[in-house]
C-alpha positions in Angstrom: -33.9 14.8 -49.3 -30.9 14.8 -51.5 -30.9 18.6 -51.6 -30.8 18.7 -47.9 -27.9 16.2 -47.9 -26.0 18.4 -50.3 -26.6 21.4 -48.1 -25.6 19.6 -45.0 -22.4 18.4 -46.8 -21.6 22.1 -47.6 -21.9 22.9 -43.9 -19.4 20.1 -43.2 -16.9 21.7 -45.6 -17.1 24.9 -43.6 -16.1 22.9 -40.5 -13.3 21.3 -42.4 -11.9 24.7 -43.1 -12.4 26.0 -39.5 -11.2 22.8 -37.8 -7.9 22.3 -39.6 -6.0 23.7 -36.6 -8.4 22.1 -34.1 -9.0 18.5 -33.2 -12.3 18.9 -31.4 -15.3 19.2 -33.7 -17.6 19.9 -30.7 -16.0 23.3 -30.2 -16.3 24.5 -33.8 -18.3 27.6 -34.5 -19.0 27.7 -38.3 -20.9 31.0 -38.0 -20.2 33.5 -40.8 -17.9 31.3 -42.7 -17.6 31.5 -46.5 -17.0 28.5 -48.8 -15.4 29.0 -52.2 -16.7 26.4 -54.6 -15.4 25.8 -58.1 -17.6 23.8 -60.4 -18.1 22.8 -64.0 -21.8 23.4 -64.4 -23.4 25.4 -67.1 -26.9 26.2 -68.5 -29.7 24.3 -66.7 -27.3 22.5 -64.3 -25.7 25.8 -63.3 -29.2 27.2 -62.7 -30.1 24.3 -60.5 -26.9 24.4 -58.5 -27.3 28.2 -58.1 -30.8 27.7 -56.7 -29.6 25.0 -54.3 -26.8 27.3 -53.1 -29.1 30.3 -52.8 -31.5 28.2 -50.7 -28.6 27.1 -48.5 -27.2 30.6 -48.1 -30.5 32.0 -47.1 -31.7 29.3 -44.7 -28.7 27.8 -42.9 -28.7 28.8 -39.2 -25.0 29.6 -39.1 -24.9 32.3 -41.8 -22.5 30.2 -43.9 -22.2 31.6 -47.4 -21.2 29.5 -50.4 -19.6 31.4 -53.3 -19.9 29.3 -56.4 -17.8 30.0 -59.5 -18.1 28.2 -62.8 -14.5 27.5 -63.9 -15.1 25.7 -67.2 -14.6 22.0 -67.7 -13.2 19.4 -65.2 -9.9 19.7 -67.0 -9.9 23.5 -66.5 -10.6 23.0 -62.8 -7.8 20.5 -62.5 -5.4 23.0 -64.1 -6.6 25.7 -61.7 -6.3 23.3 -58.7 -2.8 22.3 -59.7 -1.8 26.0 -60.0 -3.5 26.7 -56.7 -1.5 23.9 -55.0 1.7 25.7 -56.0 0.4 29.2 -55.1 -1.6 28.2 -52.0 -4.7 29.8 -53.4 -7.3 27.0 -53.5 -11.1 26.9 -53.1 -12.7 25.1 -50.1 -14.5 22.7 -52.5 -13.9 21.9 -56.1 -15.5 19.6 -58.7 -13.2 17.0 -60.3 -12.5 13.4 -61.1 -11.5 10.9 -58.4 -8.1 10.4 -59.9 -7.4 14.2 -59.5 -8.5 14.0 -55.9 -6.0 11.1 -55.4 -3.3 13.3 -56.8 -4.3 16.2 -54.6 -4.3 13.9 -51.5 -0.7 12.9 -52.3 0.1 16.7 -52.4 -1.5 17.0 -48.9 -4.2 19.5 -49.9 -7.4 17.5 -49.2 -9.3 16.8 -46.0 -10.7 13.4 -45.1 -14.4 14.3 -44.9 -15.4 11.1 -43.1 -14.5 12.6 -39.8 -17.0 15.4 -40.4 -19.9 13.4 -41.7 -19.5 10.9 -39.0 -19.2 13.5 -36.2 -21.8 13.1 -33.4 -22.0 16.9 -33.3 -22.1 17.9 -36.9 -22.3 14.7 -39.0 -25.0 13.3 -41.3 -27.7 10.9 -40.1 -27.6 7.3 -41.3 -30.6 8.1 -43.5 -28.7 11.1 -45.1 -25.6 9.0 -45.6 -27.7 6.4 -47.4 -28.0 8.9 -50.2 -24.3 8.6 -51.0 -22.8 5.7 -52.9 -20.1 5.2 -50.2 -18.5 2.4 -52.2 -17.4 5.0 -54.7 -16.1 7.5 -52.2 -14.4 5.1 -49.8 -12.3 3.2 -52.2 -8.8 4.2 -51.5 -5.9 2.3 -49.9 -5.8 4.6 -46.9 -9.6 4.6 -46.6 -9.6 8.4 -46.9 -12.9 9.9 -48.1 -11.8 12.8 -50.2 -14.6 13.1 -52.7 -18.1 12.0 -53.6 -19.9 11.5 -56.9 -22.3 14.3 -57.5 -24.0 12.6 -60.4 -24.2 9.1 -59.1 -25.4 10.2 -55.6 -28.3 12.1 -57.2 -29.8 8.9 -58.7 -31.8 6.3 -57.0 -29.9 3.0 -56.4 
């Protein structure tokens, strides 16, 4: 179930990229989109993530492709993200700490994903949302959901 939730969440990020200039999620066509994903995984974790992404790439009905790139540590990714904020060359999805996400939100380069996972057209079911520790992702002053904990959400509560 958690694997399916992760795959559904990836599809939501495609829509986040295609909807930026649109307000109506019902009219979004995510077909053929590509998601650049920067992560910190190595060894067995990287193999597992690669298998999940390959499964998603080969089975999603919209032909969405996730291109995952290991970028070193969380700090390495933060450095790349900060450089990308200046250059305008950022991935669609990046691993990182919540405090980094807060900084990126202040820079205006993150999307509130709650609008996507709550969408009646594209969102996640209540059961799927139950796999996320929403108290950890929805804990900001502006109630903006900008990240989710990959490790914590993969454990049973």
